[in-house]
């Protein structure tokens, strides 16, 4: 197995540090989530309703998106429509240039990772500083996030300490409190001097044109309050119709993500800061602080196309990360092994959905379909169903390995012709029994050798079940005959 | 020429013809469980309990004078000579503003210019104060959350930049949860550019999931619960 | 009224690799007074093809299976959570628009049960008078647990086995890493997941791992064997068929 995916997986499986980190984050978050949901009255009904809200909104996405855009503009914001990643990056760069922004501070935005915004801005000579601590860490390290909620989860505190020592010049320490304080000081400078702030959007509210941004650190608030210009990048599917619907989504988001009842800061931003209806003589804005310009960049980048497919359900996702934490595959390989911006179960569906199966043949296969993700999803997304749909698409695209392409039709033939099935089973019985010792085989030939790399394989049973059953019945008939004749 | 907006909406409409959206209905189903009903005392107790669990310091003064004294004592303990603060009338107890000034504590001008150069200078001044004093639009009892809304004399930064945030909240502004708050305040989001729900002090677990408090936002929060019945 | 006759769909794995489990199932069902039919011509439910995305192949196997099972009106008992889940949930999906096999699939799905589910939920029995001395852990296979929503039934049955000590299995709900062809296609990840399951099994200190799916048991058993562990695997029927003498009569 030599594909890039398999190399990444192989590397991850022997990375002890990664394993310690993954165990820590996944087990902690899964426990916290369970506790947080246990303390939510009517949790099942709340989740059902959250699902209904997402489904309904997407079924009328054109209407709600138009309403949202109109409401943002009515509140004094500007709306930009980005058909794809290239357009999104171009729009943001143009806003930055018009604002003469030299330094941009960023809150966490998965959409901006998806469009690879940072390099596009840097190519224009703009300095971009990530303000979420996890994102800041990986930016310093030149890496990509490995988890949707905790981007630097794969790093030990020793690794972070070394990184800060090298890049920030602080004395070597691995005390998280000291490291955080160092980041706070550095980033505070950036917050107070950056010309432009870029954020993501957790939810847009159609009725009011409100964008809701959820963070714990305060970087989301600062990014969207101190700079003169605020750019909010939003995937077009991240909408809810009303504030009441927003409250319903917020009831499950933080609980599913980190086990908190609510994240520390839930910011509802409606337009740039208010201007007092001004007479000529009254100078100055209506609010003392806040950005003077708000730009909402609506990013499609394949979402409108996915909406028309059997994979549309993946657009219900609210990016809580619960599926990552519970996934037994993610727990073994971590986020980077997936090779995609969105890792874990959601990424295994979303990435090939947005980009096609051709560049991502392994992602839909990297699952046992155990269903744990569907169990924990706050909006009950049926990820296994969509992984199967993607496997169907992959098979039709010819991605099935050669040996399976050969084997499956043969197996199908045998399974529909019992005599052939029995013959094939008899042959396998003969071969495995001949090659086995003490009833087991230690090595199967390729392409099945993957099995015996990790476990023994049993020889086929001496007598198949069907034959044993017939004997059992014969014996019973004989008994009955004997009884009857007595 | 079709606008980008029209193109995108057309693409969406096209897709909706063949969309497979399980559980989608024509309208959003109503809640099938009853809305929480709590009396004022129960709301206050729940709020105080939830906020305390998050490490918030909750004060329940038994008189207006005690409330004012609490604020002044906290500011003295921190050694805050200049602070950020909302306008007097936004503080739940207007006398607090007067008392702060009487104690010779300077309230820094919160206004930030749209001009980049002046703005930078002003922001660096605003980064100095050790405490911010605000009122609150509301409190949410199920999560110990403060709802803060921007206004002409209600800055965002007062509850964000200083390491200590002191909030005065009237018990009569407590709601059982966010949904009931929005029922009572349907225009809240429209009335100000920023409505923020604050649930505890700023925190992160990004380094090995070790909890660190006071990252970019305030490290310490004091909520002074004001009971109108105690106004003397 | 509980049924008097059942059809047994043995599954390809029991047919070829673990017939003793199938005979134990027959013994238990007949012990309940049921007549057990073994429909001729049964082969494989088609799940490996379905999971591999080869849905046309899967449909061919499913049509064959539906033909085999629809000759009798009796309910169908399957000693495998994953095969039962395939028939109950995926057959109707595969033939949603098929005028002949659609109704057939829905009918068969409505009377198909996993073995432990059938005994407890349909026959209303949880005490089979079984005896098995030993300390075991129960591994809930994913398709049984989450696909069919069956967990109480096997646990109830095990709780009534005389002499049995059921130890707590840490991380019981974690997938063992079998996943069908996943075990071969993604064998390294499968092996890592298996290691974790085996560590949990070892820490529980049991001598036997019991499950309702031979597929998981094959994978777990193969791993135990590779480690040289003295722990064996048994299908739940093999415990439930054990009688007063504490051993099952192998035929």
PDB file of N, CA and C in Angstrom, chain A residues 416-447:
ATOM      1  N   UNK A 416     -25.053 -16.569  -6.289  1.00  0.00           N
ATOM      2  CA  UNK A 416     -26.366 -16.737  -6.914  1.00  0.00           C
ATOM      3  C   UNK A 416     -26.526 -18.122  -7.542  1.00  0.00           C
ATOM      4  N   UNK A 417     -25.472 -18.917  -7.476  1.00  0.00           N
ATOM      5  CA  UNK A 417     -25.527 -20.299  -7.978  1.00  0.00           C
ATOM      6  C   UNK A 417     -25.047 -21.208  -6.870  1.00  0.00           C
ATOM      7  N   UNK A 418     -25.954 -21.707  -6.036  1.00  0.00           N
ATOM      8  CA  UNK A 418     -25.553 -22.476  -4.846  1.00  0.00           C
ATOM      9  C   UNK A 418     -24.574 -23.615  -5.135  1.00  0.00           C
ATOM     10  N   UNK A 419     -24.738 -24.287  -6.251  1.00  0.00           N
ATOM     11  CA  UNK A 419     -23.821 -25.396  -6.547  1.00  0.00           C
ATOM     12  C   UNK A 419     -22.397 -24.870  -6.701  1.00  0.00           C
ATOM     13  N   UNK A 420     -22.281 -23.724  -7.344  1.00  0.00           N
ATOM     14  CA  UNK A 420     -20.975 -23.097  -7.535  1.00  0.00           C
ATOM     15  C   UNK A 420     -20.406 -22.632  -6.193  1.00  0.00           C
ATOM     16  N   UNK A 421     -21.293 -22.102  -5.347  1.00  0.00           N
ATOM     17  CA  UNK A 421     -20.894 -21.632  -4.024  1.00  0.00           C
ATOM     18  C   UNK A 421     -20.314 -22.804  -3.232  1.00  0.00           C
ATOM     19  N   UNK A 422     -21.034 -23.915  -3.267  1.00  0.00           N
ATOM     20  CA  UNK A 422     -20.566 -25.083  -2.514  1.00  0.00           C
ATOM     21  C   UNK A 422     -19.236 -25.596  -3.041  1.00  0.00           C
ATOM     22  N   UNK A 423     -19.113 -25.535  -4.358  1.00  0.00           N
ATOM     23  CA  UNK A 423     -17.855 -25.982  -4.953  1.00  0.00           C
ATOM     24  C   UNK A 423     -16.703 -25.078  -4.514  1.00  0.00           C
ATOM     25  N   UNK A 424     -16.939 -23.768  -4.605  1.00  0.00           N
ATOM     26  CA  UNK A 424     -15.914 -22.808  -4.204  1.00  0.00           C
ATOM     27  C   UNK A 424     -15.542 -22.985  -2.746  1.00  0.00           C
ATOM     28  N   UNK A 425     -16.568 -23.201  -1.904  1.00  0.00           N
ATOM     29  CA  UNK A 425     -16.307 -23.389  -0.475  1.00  0.00           C
ATOM     30  C   UNK A 425     -15.499 -24.660  -0.249  1.00  0.00           C
ATOM     31  N   UNK A 426     -15.837 -25.693  -1.020  1.00  0.00           N
ATOM     32  CA  UNK A 426     -15.101 -26.955  -0.865  1.00  0.00           C
ATOM     33  C   UNK A 426     -13.635 -26.775  -1.258  1.00  0.00           C
ATOM     34  N   UNK A 427     -13.416 -26.021  -2.319  1.00  0.00           N
ATOM     35  CA  UNK A 427     -12.043 -25.780  -2.750  1.00  0.00           C
ATOM     36  C   UNK A 427     -11.270 -25.004  -1.687  1.00  0.00           C
ATOM     37  N   UNK A 428     -11.922 -23.984  -1.157  1.00  0.00           N
ATOM     38  CA  UNK A 428     -11.265 -23.189  -0.119  1.00  0.00           C
ATOM     39  C   UNK A 428     -11.001 -24.027   1.114  1.00  0.00           C
ATOM     40  N   UNK A 429     -11.936 -24.909   1.416  1.00  0.00           N
ATOM     41  CA  UNK A 429     -11.765 -25.793   2.564  1.00  0.00           C
ATOM     42  C   UNK A 429     -10.543 -26.661   2.370  1.00  0.00           C
ATOM     43  N   UNK A 430     -10.441 -27.226   1.193  1.00  0.00           N
ATOM     44  CA  UNK A 430      -9.312 -28.117   0.897  1.00  0.00           C
ATOM     45  C   UNK A 430      -7.987 -27.356   1.022  1.00  0.00           C
ATOM     46  N   UNK A 431      -7.943 -26.164   0.414  1.00  0.00           N
ATOM     47  CA  UNK A 431      -6.698 -25.384   0.401  1.00  0.00           C
ATOM     48  C   UNK A 431      -6.305 -24.948   1.810  1.00  0.00           C
ATOM     49  N   UNK A 432      -7.275 -24.365   2.538  1.00  0.00           N
ATOM     50  CA  UNK A 432      -6.919 -23.829   3.863  1.00  0.00           C
ATOM     51  C   UNK A 432      -6.538 -24.949   4.819  1.00  0.00           C
ATOM     52  N   UNK A 433      -7.222 -26.083   4.714  1.00  0.00           N
ATOM     53  CA  UNK A 433      -6.880 -27.168   5.615  1.00  0.00           C
ATOM     54  C   UNK A 433      -5.506 -27.740   5.282  1.00  0.00           C
ATOM     55  N   UNK A 434      -5.195 -27.710   4.001  1.00  0.00           N
ATOM     56  CA  UNK A 434      -3.874 -28.223   3.598  1.00  0.00           C
ATOM     57  C   UNK A 434      -2.758 -27.293   4.098  1.00  0.00           C
ATOM     58  N   UNK A 435      -3.027 -26.015   4.082  1.00  0.00           N
ATOM     59  CA  UNK A 435      -1.974 -25.055   4.430  1.00  0.00           C
ATOM     60  C   UNK A 435      -1.922 -24.719   5.919  1.00  0.00           C
ATOM     61  N   UNK A 436      -2.919 -25.195   6.662  1.00  0.00           N
ATOM     62  CA  UNK A 436      -2.991 -24.752   8.051  1.00  0.00           C
ATOM     63  C   UNK A 436      -2.182 -25.658   8.959  1.00  0.00           C
ATOM     64  N   UNK A 437      -1.807 -25.109  10.114  1.00  0.00           N
ATOM     65  CA  UNK A 437      -1.255 -25.954  11.167  1.00  0.00           C
ATOM     66  C   UNK A 437      -2.047 -25.683  12.424  1.00  0.00           C
ATOM     67  N   UNK A 438      -2.502 -26.786  13.059  1.00  0.00           N
ATOM     68  CA  UNK A 438      -3.362 -26.656  14.230  1.00  0.00           C
ATOM     69  C   UNK A 438      -4.625 -25.855  13.931  1.00  0.00           C
ATOM     70  N   UNK A 439      -5.083 -25.936  12.707  1.00  0.00           N
ATOM     71  CA  UNK A 439      -6.341 -25.280  12.359  1.00  0.00           C
ATOM     72  C   UNK A 439      -6.225 -23.816  11.996  1.00  0.00           C
ATOM     73  N   UNK A 440      -5.005 -23.298  11.927  1.00  0.00           N
ATOM     74  CA  UNK A 440      -4.848 -21.868  11.644  1.00  0.00           C
ATOM     75  C   UNK A 440      -3.809 -21.623  10.566  1.00  0.00           C
ATOM     76  N   UNK A 441      -3.993 -20.517   9.846  1.00  0.00           N
ATOM     77  CA  UNK A 441      -3.003 -20.082   8.868  1.00  0.00           C
ATOM     78  C   UNK A 441      -2.344 -18.811   9.357  1.00  0.00           C
ATOM     79  N   UNK A 442      -1.015 -18.790   9.269  1.00  0.00           N
ATOM     80  CA  UNK A 442      -0.300 -17.596   9.722  1.00  0.00           C
ATOM     81  C   UNK A 442      -0.046 -16.627   8.569  1.00  0.00           C
ATOM     82  N   UNK A 443      -0.201 -17.142   7.340  1.00  0.00           N
ATOM     83  CA  UNK A 443       0.052 -16.255   6.213  1.00  0.00           C
ATOM     84  C   UNK A 443      -0.934 -16.544   5.093  1.00  0.00           C
ATOM     85  N   UNK A 444      -1.642 -15.500   4.668  1.00  0.00           N
ATOM     86  CA  UNK A 444      -2.472 -15.612   3.485  1.00  0.00           C
ATOM     87  C   UNK A 444      -1.746 -14.899   2.357  1.00  0.00           C
ATOM     88  N   UNK A 445      -1.935 -15.378   1.134  1.00  0.00           N
ATOM     89  CA  UNK A 445      -1.224 -14.723   0.036  1.00  0.00           C
ATOM     90  C   UNK A 445      -1.838 -13.359  -0.274  1.00  0.00           C
ATOM     91  N   UNK A 446      -1.068 -12.464  -0.892  1.00  0.00           N
ATOM     92  CA  UNK A 446      -1.676 -11.228  -1.364  1.00  0.00           C
ATOM     93  C   UNK A 446      -2.797 -11.598  -2.337  1.00  0.00           C
ATOM     94  N   UNK A 447      -3.859 -10.847  -2.444  1.00  0.00           N
ATOM     95  CA  UNK A 447      -4.085  -9.556  -1.775  1.00  0.00           C
ATOM     96  C   UNK A 447      -4.666  -9.670  -0.379  1.00  0.00           C
TER      97      UNK A 447
END
